[in-house]
mmCIF file of C-alpha atoms in Angstrom:
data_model
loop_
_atom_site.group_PDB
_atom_site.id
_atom_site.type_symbol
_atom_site.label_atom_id
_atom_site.label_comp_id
_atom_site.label_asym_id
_atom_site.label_seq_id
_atom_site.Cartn_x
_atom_site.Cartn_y
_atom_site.Cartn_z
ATOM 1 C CA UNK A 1 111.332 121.618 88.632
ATOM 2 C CA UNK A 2 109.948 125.376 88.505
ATOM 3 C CA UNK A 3 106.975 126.233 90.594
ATOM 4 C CA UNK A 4 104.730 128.044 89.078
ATOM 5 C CA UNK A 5 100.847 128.926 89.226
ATOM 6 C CA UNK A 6 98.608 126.076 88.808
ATOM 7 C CA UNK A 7 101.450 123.390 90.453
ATOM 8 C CA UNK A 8 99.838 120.383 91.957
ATOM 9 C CA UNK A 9 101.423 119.706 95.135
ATOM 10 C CA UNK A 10 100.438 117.175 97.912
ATOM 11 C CA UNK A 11 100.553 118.306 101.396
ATOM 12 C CA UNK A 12 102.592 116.533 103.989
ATOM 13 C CA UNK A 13 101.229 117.622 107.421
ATOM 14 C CA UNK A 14 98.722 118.644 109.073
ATOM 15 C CA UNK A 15 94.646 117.758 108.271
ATOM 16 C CA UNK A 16 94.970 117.741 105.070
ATOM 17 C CA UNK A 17 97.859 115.548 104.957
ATOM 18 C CA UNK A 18 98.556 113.263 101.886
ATOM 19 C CA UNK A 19 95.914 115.057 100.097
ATOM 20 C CA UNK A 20 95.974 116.889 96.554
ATOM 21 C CA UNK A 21 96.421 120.807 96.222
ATOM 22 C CA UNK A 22 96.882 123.824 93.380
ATOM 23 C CA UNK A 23 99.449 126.163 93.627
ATOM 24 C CA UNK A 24 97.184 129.912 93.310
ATOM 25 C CA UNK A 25 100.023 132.353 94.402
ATOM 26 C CA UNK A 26 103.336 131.667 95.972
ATOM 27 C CA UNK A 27 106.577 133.201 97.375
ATOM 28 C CA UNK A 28 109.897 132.776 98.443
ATOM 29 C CA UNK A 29 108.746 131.040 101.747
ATOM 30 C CA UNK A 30 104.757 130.401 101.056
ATOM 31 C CA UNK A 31 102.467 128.861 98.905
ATOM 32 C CA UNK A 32 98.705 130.157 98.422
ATOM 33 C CA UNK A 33 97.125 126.465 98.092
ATOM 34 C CA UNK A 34 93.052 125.631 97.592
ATOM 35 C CA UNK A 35 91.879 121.876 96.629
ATOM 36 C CA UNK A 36 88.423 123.372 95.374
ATOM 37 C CA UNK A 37 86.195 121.340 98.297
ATOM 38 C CA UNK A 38 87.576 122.274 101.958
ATOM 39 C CA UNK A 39 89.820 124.798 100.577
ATOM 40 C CA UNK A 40 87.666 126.625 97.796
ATOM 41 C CA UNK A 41 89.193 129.585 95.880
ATOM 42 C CA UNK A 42 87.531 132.031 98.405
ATOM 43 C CA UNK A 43 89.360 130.687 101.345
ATOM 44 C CA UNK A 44 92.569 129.420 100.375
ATOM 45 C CA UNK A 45 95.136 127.686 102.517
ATOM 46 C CA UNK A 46 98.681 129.543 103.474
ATOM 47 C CA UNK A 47 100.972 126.677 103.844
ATOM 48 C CA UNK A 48 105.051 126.294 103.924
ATOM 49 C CA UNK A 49 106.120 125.000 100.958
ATOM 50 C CA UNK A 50 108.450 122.980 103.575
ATOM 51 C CA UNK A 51 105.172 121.056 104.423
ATOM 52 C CA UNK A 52 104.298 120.586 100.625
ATOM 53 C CA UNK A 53 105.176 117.813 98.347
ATOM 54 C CA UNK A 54 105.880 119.341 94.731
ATOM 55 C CA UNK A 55 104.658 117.185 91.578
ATOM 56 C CA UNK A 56 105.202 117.215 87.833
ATOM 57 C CA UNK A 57 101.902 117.817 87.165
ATOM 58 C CA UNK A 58 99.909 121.343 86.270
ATOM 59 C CA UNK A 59 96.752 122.423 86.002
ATOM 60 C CA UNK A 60 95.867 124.902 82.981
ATOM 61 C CA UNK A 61 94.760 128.631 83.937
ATOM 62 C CA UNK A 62 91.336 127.720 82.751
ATOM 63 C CA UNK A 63 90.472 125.076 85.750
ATOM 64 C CA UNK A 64 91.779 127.821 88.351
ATOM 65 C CA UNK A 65 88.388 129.547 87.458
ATOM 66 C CA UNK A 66 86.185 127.447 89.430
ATOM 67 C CA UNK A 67 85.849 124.946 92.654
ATOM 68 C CA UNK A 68 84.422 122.347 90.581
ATOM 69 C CA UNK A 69 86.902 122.139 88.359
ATOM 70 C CA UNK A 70 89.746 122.051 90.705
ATOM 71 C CA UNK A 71 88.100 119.427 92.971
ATOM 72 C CA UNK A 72 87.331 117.347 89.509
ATOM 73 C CA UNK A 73 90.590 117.585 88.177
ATOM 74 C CA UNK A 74 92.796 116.989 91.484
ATOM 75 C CA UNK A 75 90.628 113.757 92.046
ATOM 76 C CA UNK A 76 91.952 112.266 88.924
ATOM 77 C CA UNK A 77 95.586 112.910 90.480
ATOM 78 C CA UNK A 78 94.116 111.005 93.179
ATOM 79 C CA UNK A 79 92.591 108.526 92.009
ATOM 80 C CA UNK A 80 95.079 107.264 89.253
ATOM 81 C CA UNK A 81 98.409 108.371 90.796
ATOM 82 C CA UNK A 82 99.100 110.231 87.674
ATOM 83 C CA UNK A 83 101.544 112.476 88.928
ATOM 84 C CA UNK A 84 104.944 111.910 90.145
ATOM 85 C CA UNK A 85 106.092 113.216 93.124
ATOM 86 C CA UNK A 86 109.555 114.851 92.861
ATOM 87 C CA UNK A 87 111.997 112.940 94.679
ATOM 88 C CA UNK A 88 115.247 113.241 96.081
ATOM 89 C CA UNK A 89 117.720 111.152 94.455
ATOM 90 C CA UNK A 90 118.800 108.821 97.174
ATOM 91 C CA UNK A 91 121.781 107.246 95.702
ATOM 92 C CA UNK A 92 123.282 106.714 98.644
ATOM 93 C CA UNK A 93 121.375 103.559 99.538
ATOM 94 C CA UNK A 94 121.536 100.123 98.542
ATOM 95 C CA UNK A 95 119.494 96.993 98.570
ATOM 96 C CA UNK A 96 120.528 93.900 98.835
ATOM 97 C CA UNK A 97 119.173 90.323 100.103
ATOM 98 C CA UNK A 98 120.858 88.789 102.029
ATOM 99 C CA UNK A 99 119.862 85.327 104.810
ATOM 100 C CA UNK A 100 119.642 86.070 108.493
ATOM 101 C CA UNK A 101 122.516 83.440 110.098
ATOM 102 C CA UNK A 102 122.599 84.949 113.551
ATOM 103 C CA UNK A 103 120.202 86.425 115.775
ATOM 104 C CA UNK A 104 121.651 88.905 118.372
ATOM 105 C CA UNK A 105 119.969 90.824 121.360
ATOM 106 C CA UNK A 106 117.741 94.075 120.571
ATOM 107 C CA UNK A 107 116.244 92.972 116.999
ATOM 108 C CA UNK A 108 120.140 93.010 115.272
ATOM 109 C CA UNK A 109 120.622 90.469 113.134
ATOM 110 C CA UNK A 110 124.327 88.883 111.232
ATOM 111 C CA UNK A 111 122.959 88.513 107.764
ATOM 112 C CA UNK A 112 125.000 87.309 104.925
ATOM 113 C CA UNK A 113 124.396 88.681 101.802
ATOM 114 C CA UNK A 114 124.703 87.291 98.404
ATOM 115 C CA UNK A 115 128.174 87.953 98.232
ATOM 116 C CA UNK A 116 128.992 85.556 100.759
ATOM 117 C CA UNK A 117 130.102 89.225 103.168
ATOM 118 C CA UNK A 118 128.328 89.366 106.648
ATOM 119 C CA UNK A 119 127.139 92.382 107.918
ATOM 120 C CA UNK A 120 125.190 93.605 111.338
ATOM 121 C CA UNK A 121 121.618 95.346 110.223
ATOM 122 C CA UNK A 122 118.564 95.632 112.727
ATOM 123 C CA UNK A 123 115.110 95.420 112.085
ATOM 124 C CA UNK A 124 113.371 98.523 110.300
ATOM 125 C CA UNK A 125 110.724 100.694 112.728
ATOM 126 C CA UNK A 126 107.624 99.453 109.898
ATOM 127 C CA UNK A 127 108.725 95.965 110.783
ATOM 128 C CA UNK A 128 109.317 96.492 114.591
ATOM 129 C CA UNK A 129 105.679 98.237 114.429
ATOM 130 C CA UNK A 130 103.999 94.902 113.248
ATOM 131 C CA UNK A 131 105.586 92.723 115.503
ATOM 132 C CA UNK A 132 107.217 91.092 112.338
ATOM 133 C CA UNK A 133 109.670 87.864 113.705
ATOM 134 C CA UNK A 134 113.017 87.375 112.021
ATOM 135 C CA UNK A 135 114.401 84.124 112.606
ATOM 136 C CA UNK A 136 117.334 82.983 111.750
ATOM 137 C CA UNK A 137 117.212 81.335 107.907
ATOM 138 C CA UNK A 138 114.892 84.071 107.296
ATOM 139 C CA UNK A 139 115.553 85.765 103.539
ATOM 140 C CA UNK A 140 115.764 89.394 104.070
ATOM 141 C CA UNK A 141 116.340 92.515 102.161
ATOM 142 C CA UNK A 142 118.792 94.773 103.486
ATOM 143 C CA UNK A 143 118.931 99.093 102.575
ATOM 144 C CA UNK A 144 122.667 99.687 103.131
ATOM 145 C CA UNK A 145 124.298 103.317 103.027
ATOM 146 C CA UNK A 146 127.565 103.138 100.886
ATOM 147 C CA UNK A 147 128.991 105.466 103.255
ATOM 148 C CA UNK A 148 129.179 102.825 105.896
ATOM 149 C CA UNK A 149 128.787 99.143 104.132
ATOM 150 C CA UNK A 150 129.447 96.811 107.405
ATOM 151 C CA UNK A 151 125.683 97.939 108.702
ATOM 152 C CA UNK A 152 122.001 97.619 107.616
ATOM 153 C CA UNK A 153 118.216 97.960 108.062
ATOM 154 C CA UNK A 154 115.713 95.155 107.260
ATOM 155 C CA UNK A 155 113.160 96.657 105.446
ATOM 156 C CA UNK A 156 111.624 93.155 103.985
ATOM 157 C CA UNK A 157 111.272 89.811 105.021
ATOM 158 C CA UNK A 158 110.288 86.531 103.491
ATOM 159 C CA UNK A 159 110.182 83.252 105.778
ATOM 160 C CA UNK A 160 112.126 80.379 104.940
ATOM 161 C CA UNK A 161 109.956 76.768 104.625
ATOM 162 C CA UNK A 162 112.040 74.874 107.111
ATOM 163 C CA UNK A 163 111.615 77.191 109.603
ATOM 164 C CA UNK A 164 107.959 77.372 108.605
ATOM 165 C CA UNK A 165 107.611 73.650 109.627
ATOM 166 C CA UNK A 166 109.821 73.246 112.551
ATOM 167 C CA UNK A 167 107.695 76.159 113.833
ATOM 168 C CA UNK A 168 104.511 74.816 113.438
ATOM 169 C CA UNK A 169 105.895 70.759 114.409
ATOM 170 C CA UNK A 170 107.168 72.540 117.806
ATOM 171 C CA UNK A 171 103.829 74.051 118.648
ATOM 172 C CA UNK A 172 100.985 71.124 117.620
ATOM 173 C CA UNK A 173 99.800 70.087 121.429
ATOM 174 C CA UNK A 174 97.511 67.012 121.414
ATOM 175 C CA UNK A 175 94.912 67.377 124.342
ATOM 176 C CA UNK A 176 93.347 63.816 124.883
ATOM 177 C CA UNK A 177 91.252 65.286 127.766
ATOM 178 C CA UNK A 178 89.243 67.709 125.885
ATOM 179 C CA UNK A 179 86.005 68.208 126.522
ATOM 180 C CA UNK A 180 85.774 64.210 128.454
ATOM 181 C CA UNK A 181 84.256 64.846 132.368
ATOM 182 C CA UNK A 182 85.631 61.066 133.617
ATOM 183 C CA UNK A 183 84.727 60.467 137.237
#
């Protein structure tokens, strides 16, 4: 995708991070960015284009003109997710699901996928974040590289209802003292 004048681009760092911005000038290393409300045409943003997201969307030469326009037009990227952000083709990964059958020290797993092969995958850093539980049983869904197919990372997991059950059979405790003073 060319960049030209008038490019919307979402930044990725800094304060104004995930928001929407409009290419006004650019060069080989730089982009001259402005989003029309903290960034209005008279005091435009420098930024690396390293910490800018390009899209396939443009604004027309006649909304450059004015703040208003800008802000007005960039919210409707915002709000309806319009434009696409330009990805990297990542064709190197794989998903697959796959059932956790062992459970090993440090959040690794055994999981066997659907084609009955076992691998070793740990738990991704979203799921170790939210103190997600694997147990073993567990359905998972596995990102693979295809450079190395014998490892994984669990990026999703969906509980199985046995262990559901046994869980919550284990952990029912019947207090028949509760709130009784006998003396």
């Amino acid at each position: 995708m060319e960049i030209k004048k008038g490019s919307v681009v979402i930044s990725k760092a800094g304060r104004d991070k995930n928001n929407f911005h409009v290419i006004l000038d650019f060069d080989e290393k730089y982009a001259i960015i402005c989003d029309g409300k903290y960034r209005p045409l008279g005091k435009p943003k420098k930024k690396k284009f390293l910490h800018l997201k390009l899209t396939n969307s443009f604004l027309d030469e006649s909304v450059l003109k004015c703040n208003k326009d800008i802000r007005k037009s960039l919210k409707k990227f915002a709000n309806h997710k319009e434009c696409e952000v330009m990805s990297k083709e990542d064709s190197n990964e794989i998903e697959v699901d796959g059932e956790v059958v062992e459970v090993l020290p440090n959040t690794t797993f055994k999981v066997k996928l659907q084609n009955g092969k076992i691998i070793t995958a740990y738990i991704s850093g979203k799921l170790r974040m939210n103190f997600i539980k694997i147990l073993r049983g567990d359905m998972v869904k596995v990102v693979m590289s295809l450079y190395d197919l014998a490892h994984g990372r669990i990026i999703w997991r969906s509980k199985n209802k046995d262990n559901n059950r046994n869980f919550e059979a284990n952990n029912k405790t019947v207090n028949t003292n509760a709130g009784s003073n006998n003396n």
